[in-house]
GROMACS .gro file of C-alpha atoms in nm:
model
  332
    1MET     CA    1  -0.035  -0.052  -0.024
    2ASP     CA    2   0.158   0.348  -0.088
    3VAL     CA    3   0.221   0.596   0.187
    4ILE     CA    4   0.092   0.903   0.126
    5GLU     CA    5   0.253   1.231   0.267
    6ARG     CA    6   0.137   1.560   0.439
    7PRO     CA    7   0.342   1.830   0.257
    8VAL     CA    8   0.482   2.041   0.458
    9LEU     CA    9   0.269   2.344   0.573
   10ASP     CA   10   0.453   2.693   0.360
   11GLY     CA   11   0.578   2.897   0.591
   12ALA     CA   12   0.701   2.623   0.835
   13ARG     CA   13   0.928   2.415   0.683
   14ASP     CA   14   1.248   2.539   0.878
   15LYS     CA   15   1.116   2.281   1.131
   16SER     CA   16   1.369   2.435   1.410
   17ASP     CA   17   1.160   2.694   1.456
   18GLY     CA   18   0.890   2.508   1.586
   19ALA     CA   19   0.512   2.544   1.446
   20PHE     CA   20   0.482   2.830   1.570
   21GLY     CA   21   0.771   3.054   1.514
   22GLY     CA   22   0.658   2.986   1.127
   23TYR     CA   23   0.268   3.166   1.214
   24VAL     CA   24   0.503   3.460   1.371
   25ARG     CA   25   0.761   3.475   1.023
   26SER     CA   26   0.489   3.442   0.761
   27GLY     CA   27   0.069   3.421   0.968
   28THR     CA   28   0.040   3.081   0.829
   29THR     CA   29  -0.271   2.808   0.978
   30VAL     CA   30  -0.096   2.532   1.154
   31GLU     CA   31  -0.193   2.269   1.348
   32LEU     CA   32  -0.403   2.343   1.653
   33LYS     CA   33  -0.170   2.082   1.869
   34ALA     CA   34   0.174   2.329   1.846
   35PHE     CA   35  -0.099   2.621   2.028
   36THR     CA   36  -0.255   2.573   2.400
   37GLY     CA   37  -0.546   2.743   2.190
   38THR     CA   38  -0.725   3.023   1.973
   39THR     CA   39  -0.904   3.299   2.057
   40GLY     CA   40  -1.163   3.277   1.739
   41ASP     CA   41  -1.179   3.292   1.338
   42SER     CA   42  -0.949   3.673   1.371
   43GLY     CA   43  -0.609   3.550   1.398
   44GLY     CA   44  -0.486   3.500   1.752
   45PHE     CA   45  -0.301   3.325   1.877
   46ALA     CA   46  -0.303   3.165   2.246
   47VAL     CA   47   0.093   3.196   2.348
   48PRO     CA   48   0.270   2.865   2.374
   49ARG     CA   49   0.400   2.746   2.709
   50GLU     CA   50   0.802   2.815   2.609
   51ILE     CA   51   0.667   3.249   2.527
   52ASP     CA   52   0.408   3.195   2.875
   53ALA     CA   53   0.660   3.126   3.118
   54ALA     CA   54   0.965   3.314   3.000
   55ILE     CA   55   0.704   3.592   2.996
   56ALA     CA   56   0.633   3.538   3.343
   57SER     CA   57   0.966   3.541   3.542
   58VAL     CA   58   1.103   3.904   3.329
   59LEU     CA   59   0.800   4.017   3.464
   60LYS     CA   60   0.877   3.902   3.846
   61THR     CA   61   1.249   4.108   3.788
   62VAL     CA   62   1.151   4.395   3.652
   63SER     CA   63   0.777   4.419   3.846
   64PRO     CA   64   0.928   4.293   4.175
   65ILE     CA   65   0.561   4.386   4.271
   66ARG     CA   66   0.409   4.097   4.141
   67GLY     CA   67   0.707   3.899   4.276
   68ILE     CA   68   0.602   3.931   4.689
   69ALA     CA   69   0.200   3.964   4.603
   70ASN     CA   70  -0.073   3.721   4.632
   71VAL     CA   71  -0.120   3.664   4.202
   72VAL     CA   72  -0.465   3.466   4.131
   73ALA     CA   73  -0.571   3.292   3.810
   74VAL     CA   74  -0.907   3.450   3.682
   75GLY     CA   75  -1.133   3.227   3.416
   76SER     CA   76  -1.392   3.520   3.370
   77ALA     CA   77  -1.324   3.898   3.299
   78GLY     CA   78  -1.407   3.963   3.677
   79TYR     CA   79  -1.328   3.839   4.039
   80ARG     CA   80  -1.469   3.852   4.370
   81LYS     CA   81  -1.300   3.696   4.763
   82LEU     CA   82  -1.496   3.731   5.044
   83ILE     CA   83  -1.273   3.829   5.385
   84THR     CA   84  -1.410   3.864   5.742
   85THR     CA   85  -1.325   4.187   5.916
   86GLY     CA   86  -1.312   4.022   6.228
   87GLY     CA   87  -1.366   3.717   6.406
   88THR     CA   88  -1.693   3.548   6.594
   89PRO     CA   89  -1.717   3.714   6.952
   90SER     CA   90  -1.799   3.541   7.278
   91GLY     CA   91  -1.823   3.612   7.654
   92TRP     CA   92  -1.745   3.416   7.981
   93ALA     CA   93  -1.995   3.302   8.180
   94SER     CA   94  -2.062   3.081   8.459
   95GLU     CA   95  -2.139   2.736   8.493
   96THR     CA   96  -2.563   2.826   8.595
   97ALA     CA   97  -2.579   3.134   8.335
   98ALA     CA   98  -2.754   3.180   8.034
   99ARG     CA   99  -2.557   3.277   7.708
  100PRO     CA  100  -2.692   3.511   7.519
  101GLU     CA  101  -2.662   3.521   7.121
  102THR     CA  102  -2.376   3.652   7.030
  103ALA     CA  103  -2.317   3.850   6.722
  104THR     CA  104  -2.201   3.718   6.356
  105PRO     CA  105  -1.866   3.769   6.189
  106ALA     CA  106  -1.894   4.119   5.924
  107PHE     CA  107  -1.806   3.988   5.560
  108VAL     CA  108  -1.608   4.234   5.283
  109GLU     CA  109  -1.644   4.185   4.997
  110LEU     CA  110  -1.341   4.212   4.799
  111ALA     CA  111  -1.308   4.342   4.425
  112PRO     CA  112  -0.985   4.435   4.234
  113PRO     CA  113  -1.050   4.675   3.907
  114MET     CA  114  -0.912   4.474   3.637
  115GLY     CA  115  -0.772   4.621   3.260
  116GLU     CA  116  -0.648   4.501   2.947
  117LEU     CA  117  -0.234   4.535   2.980
  118TYR     CA  118  -0.153   4.575   2.545
  119ALA     CA  119   0.146   4.560   2.386
  120ASN     CA  120   0.187   4.665   2.026
  121PRO     CA  121   0.573   4.604   1.919
  122SER     CA  122   0.618   4.582   1.535
  123ALA     CA  123   0.880   4.463   1.319
  124SER     CA  124   0.973   4.451   0.956
  125GLN     CA  125   0.893   4.140   0.718
  126ALA     CA  126   1.253   4.158   0.589
  127MET     CA  127   1.401   4.078   1.014
  128LEU     CA  128   1.155   3.812   1.036
  129ASP     CA  129   1.221   3.585   0.780
  130ASP     CA  130   1.616   3.588   0.864
  131ALA     CA  131   1.633   3.223   0.994
  132ALA     CA  132   1.869   3.337   1.299
  133PHE     CA  133   1.695   3.562   1.433
  134ASP     CA  134   1.477   3.414   1.747
  135VAL     CA  135   1.156   3.581   1.657
  136GLU     CA  136   1.038   3.373   1.974
  137GLY     CA  137   1.244   3.482   2.212
  138TRP     CA  138   1.287   3.872   2.044
  139LEU     CA  139   0.859   3.892   2.048
  140ALA     CA  140   0.863   3.696   2.412
  141GLU     CA  141   1.110   4.017   2.585
  142GLU     CA  142   0.937   4.299   2.352
  143ILE     CA  143   0.552   4.165   2.573
  144ALA     CA  144   0.760   4.127   2.892
  145THR     CA  145   0.944   4.432   2.911
  146GLU     CA  146   0.634   4.652   2.770
  147PHE     CA  147   0.375   4.488   3.085
  148ALA     CA  148   0.568   4.516   3.297
  149ARG     CA  149   0.685   4.870   3.252
  150ALA     CA  150   0.321   4.909   3.307
  151GLU     CA  151   0.235   4.634   3.591
  152GLY     CA  152   0.507   4.825   3.799
  153GLN     CA  153   0.376   5.146   3.771
  154ALA     CA  154  -0.019   4.985   3.831
  155PHE     CA  155   0.025   4.810   4.080
  156ILE     CA  156   0.211   5.089   4.303
  157THR     CA  157  -0.014   5.411   4.198
  158GLY     CA  158  -0.219   5.286   3.928
  159SER     CA  159  -0.587   5.515   3.978
  160GLY     CA  160  -0.838   5.134   3.993
  161VAL     CA  161  -1.008   5.383   3.682
  162ASN     CA  162  -0.963   5.086   3.405
  163ARG     CA  163  -0.608   4.915   3.539
  164PRO     CA  164  -0.504   4.816   3.895
  165ARG     CA  165  -0.591   4.962   4.255
  166GLY     CA  166  -0.222   5.060   4.291
  167LEU     CA  167  -0.152   5.042   4.739
  168LEU     CA  168  -0.071   5.398   4.739
  169THR     CA  169  -0.353   5.516   4.554
  170GLY     CA  170  -0.616   5.440   4.853
  171PRO     CA  171  -0.643   5.581   5.158
  172ILE     CA  172  -0.470   5.668   5.447
  173SER     CA  173  -0.447   5.695   5.820
  174SER     CA  174  -0.208   5.715   6.129
  175ALA     CA  175  -0.470   5.537   6.273
  176ARG     CA  176  -0.456   5.196   6.494
  177ASP     CA  177  -0.552   4.816   6.371
  178GLY     CA  178  -0.937   4.815   6.405
  179THR     CA  179  -0.975   5.133   6.429
  180ARG     CA  180  -0.963   5.242   6.063
  181PRO     CA  181  -1.170   5.216   5.794
  182PHE     CA  182  -1.159   4.880   5.596
  183GLY     CA  183  -0.870   4.930   5.331
  184THR     CA  184  -0.723   5.240   5.455
  185LEU     CA  185  -0.365   5.158   5.523
  186GLN     CA  186  -0.144   5.295   5.842
  187TYR     CA  187   0.117   5.564   5.792
  188LEU     CA  188   0.320   5.633   5.998
  189ALA     CA  189   0.513   5.970   6.037
  190SER     CA  190   0.884   6.042   5.981
  191GLY     CA  191   1.013   6.294   6.227
  192ALA     CA  192   1.064   6.601   6.029
  193PRO     CA  193   0.848   6.723   5.597
  194GLY     CA  194   1.090   6.526   5.354
  195ALA     CA  195   1.296   6.378   5.594
  196PHE     CA  196   1.420   6.146   5.841
  197GLY     CA  197   1.364   6.274   6.201
  198PRO     CA  198   1.531   6.295   6.510
  199ALA     CA  199   1.688   5.909   6.533
  200PRO     CA  200   1.587   5.725   6.191
  201ASP     CA  201   1.676   5.378   6.297
  202GLU     CA  202   1.375   5.462   6.626
  203ARG     CA  203   1.169   5.592   6.388
  204LEU     CA  204   1.190   5.235   6.168
  205VAL     CA  205   1.202   5.008   6.473
  206ASP     CA  206   0.839   5.163   6.518
  207LEU     CA  207   0.730   5.105   6.226
  208ILE     CA  208   0.854   4.710   6.192
  209GLN     CA  209   0.647   4.745   6.535
  210SER     CA  210   0.387   4.843   6.382
  211LEU     CA  211   0.320   4.535   6.179
  212ARG     CA  212   0.164   4.257   6.391
  213ALA     CA  213   0.362   4.019   6.496
  214PRO     CA  214   0.140   3.701   6.247
  215TYR     CA  215   0.220   3.999   5.985
  216ARG     CA  216   0.607   4.023   6.014
  217GLN     CA  217   0.653   3.639   5.954
  218GLY     CA  218   0.756   3.669   5.582
  219ALA     CA  219   0.744   4.093   5.572
  220CYS     CA  220   0.944   4.269   5.353
  221PHE     CA  221   1.071   4.668   5.287
  222VAL     CA  222   0.942   4.840   4.922
  223MET     CA  223   1.150   5.154   4.847
  224ASN     CA  224   1.290   5.264   4.535
  225ALA     CA  225   1.622   5.324   4.487
  226ALA     CA  226   1.708   5.663   4.594
  227THR     CA  227   1.533   5.565   4.919
  228SER     CA  228   1.765   5.222   4.993
  229ALA     CA  229   2.069   5.426   4.912
  230ARG     CA  230   2.019   5.708   5.221
  231ILE     CA  231   1.902   5.478   5.469
  232ARG     CA  232   2.173   5.286   5.386
  233LYS     CA  233   2.372   5.538   5.541
  234ILE     CA  234   2.188   5.524   5.851
  235LYS     CA  235   2.369   5.374   6.183
  236SER     CA  236   2.193   5.270   6.501
  237GLY     CA  237   2.330   5.485   6.858
  238ASP     CA  238   2.586   5.244   6.880
  239GLY     CA  239   2.763   5.339   6.529
  240GLN     CA  240   2.579   5.011   6.318
  241PHE     CA  241   2.489   4.975   6.028
  242LEU     CA  242   2.068   4.901   5.969
  243TRP     CA  243   2.181   4.798   5.636
  244ALA     CA  244   2.330   4.444   5.544
  245PRO     CA  245   2.421   4.324   5.234
  246GLY     CA  246   2.334   4.023   5.124
  247LEU     CA  247   2.601   3.760   5.173
  248VAL     CA  248   2.524   3.544   4.858
  249ALA     CA  249   2.476   3.621   4.534
  250GLY     CA  250   2.072   3.630   4.468
  251GLN     CA  251   2.035   3.726   4.831
  252PRO     CA  252   1.864   4.051   4.904
  253ALA     CA  253   2.005   4.302   5.126
  254THR     CA  254   1.800   4.325   5.475
  255LEU     CA  255   1.713   4.627   5.699
  256LEU     CA  256   1.651   4.530   6.031
  257GLY     CA  257   1.659   4.224   5.981
  258TYR     CA  258   1.426   4.229   5.677
  259PRO     CA  259   1.454   4.207   5.297
  260VAL     CA  260   1.473   4.516   5.111
  261VAL     CA  261   1.258   4.481   4.812
  262GLU     CA  262   1.383   4.745   4.521
  263ALA     CA  263   1.058   4.926   4.300
  264GLU     CA  264   1.207   5.199   4.124
  265ASP     CA  265   0.755   5.323   4.059
  266MET     CA  266   0.819   5.411   4.447
  267PRO     CA  267   0.807   5.807   4.514
  268ASP     CA  268   1.144   5.955   4.646
  269ILE     CA  269   1.186   6.107   4.964
  270ALA     CA  270   1.003   6.381   4.958
  271GLU     CA  271   0.743   6.618   5.168
  272ASN     CA  272   0.478   6.446   5.292
  273ALA     CA  273   0.540   6.113   5.017
  274CYS     CA  274   0.496   5.715   5.124
  275ALA     CA  275   0.819   5.633   5.001
  276ILE     CA  276   0.866   5.348   5.263
  277ALA     CA  277   0.628   5.062   5.289
  278PHE     CA  278   0.661   4.793   5.437
  279GLY     CA  279   0.478   4.467   5.492
  280ASN     CA  280   0.339   4.099   5.405
  281PHE     CA  281   0.278   4.184   5.104
  282ARG     CA  282   0.174   3.813   4.965
  283LEU     CA  283  -0.143   3.865   5.268
  284GLY     CA  284  -0.194   4.240   5.183
  285TYR     CA  285  -0.188   4.289   4.816
  286LEU     CA  286  -0.382   4.062   4.515
  287ILE     CA  287  -0.321   4.010   4.186
  288ALA     CA  288  -0.617   3.836   3.996
  289GLU     CA  289  -0.482   3.766   3.648
  290ARG     CA  290  -0.585   3.574   3.300
  291ALA     CA  291  -0.351   3.263   3.272
  292GLU     CA  292  -0.319   3.320   2.883
  293THR     CA  293  -0.172   3.615   2.683
  294ALA     CA  294  -0.294   3.648   2.296
  295ILE     CA  295  -0.125   3.775   1.995
  296LEU     CA  296  -0.263   3.874   1.700
  297ARG     CA  297  -0.020   3.847   1.405
  298ASP     CA  298  -0.119   4.193   1.194
  299PRO     CA  299   0.067   4.217   0.873
  300TYR     CA  300  -0.173   4.454   0.726
  301SER     CA  301  -0.186   4.831   0.812
  302ASN     CA  302   0.190   4.874   0.918
  303LYS     CA  303   0.336   4.817   0.546
  304PRO     CA  304   0.642   4.660   0.560
  305PHE     CA  305   0.627   4.665   0.894
  306VAL     CA  306   0.378   4.338   1.119
  307THR     CA  307   0.281   4.390   1.430
  308PHE     CA  308   0.220   4.215   1.740
  309TYR     CA  309  -0.107   4.305   1.922
  310ALA     CA  310  -0.105   4.122   2.295
  311THR     CA  311  -0.310   4.163   2.518
  312ARG     CA  312  -0.343   4.049   2.849
  313ARG     CA  313  -0.592   4.140   3.179
  314VAL     CA  314  -0.488   4.237   3.497
  315GLY     CA  315  -0.610   4.362   3.785
  316GLY     CA  316  -0.489   4.389   4.143
  317CYS     CA  317  -0.550   4.626   4.488
  318VAL     CA  318  -0.500   4.610   4.865
  319SER     CA  319  -0.656   4.311   4.992
  320ASP     CA  320  -0.515   4.364   5.343
  321SER     CA  321  -0.534   4.692   5.512
  322GLU     CA  322  -0.378   4.600   5.783
  323ALA     CA  323  -0.071   4.358   5.608
  324ILE     CA  324   0.121   4.714   5.486
  325LYS     CA  325   0.243   5.003   5.662
  326LEU     CA  326   0.429   5.347   5.553
  327MET     CA  327   0.587   5.523   5.653
  328LYS     CA  328   0.521   5.909   5.532
  329PHE     CA  329   0.757   6.201   5.540
  330ALA     CA  330   0.637   6.431   5.739
  331THR     CA  331   0.641   6.603   6.047
  332ASN     CA  332   0.284   6.403   6.166
   0.00000   0.00000   0.00000
């Protein structure tokens, strides 16, 4: 019996690139087993797992909040979470005394604002035709860089309108835990406008201790490089530096025993600026996102360039306002 060989798909002859590489170069329709899914007849293809993993890796590097926050994958347009704002009240009674009814726990619905994050890089068709060019690596790097830049800003100062609500965007108060409204972060004053007041080491200790003990396990500092440069020069009363550099490659530096995460979207030290955040961000900040990044190849709108329109739906907000504390550079 004669064996009929299947013809090679046009645009996918270079087997070293894989089917997705052929699609990126020429837009040829290929077998769906080389993909994780499709987005319909418009030509959009879900990114393969290899590329999606590379995007996530770069996002954690450029957008550090993603690496320390609680990230959940959602399969719909929205995400809801119930949070209790207090335990069940109880009381004491003698052996034969009546047991009156106690109050029930209160719940708050948390709905992180979501928006569609997009990137729209372009490349010439001549460059895509170069067999020696790593098309998949270039595509992952371009998309990850664009997404990380937007995410890093949104997770810290995002307005919450068609994008995540940043941890510095919500209301703040100097009131202690249990007395502030839900969703309001507590701040501690530095003691001077736009600078550290007397005994900055004591101010930082107060910031740490304002976070209750259950949250301090896994807590870290978040600040930008300019702020960390100033803190590295601070000494305690006995002449010891508060800052301890990491002794092993890849290990973060510590401040008073807690890791320091540098996020360049945090504000510089200035009057009334909340330039330092300390807390357990795994419990305090929630990121909700769809699991897939979708890419649409457009070779027609901007000849001779090929545009790759990538989208990802991301949301975020403060989930536990008692898990994060701020230092405000003000007198009070």
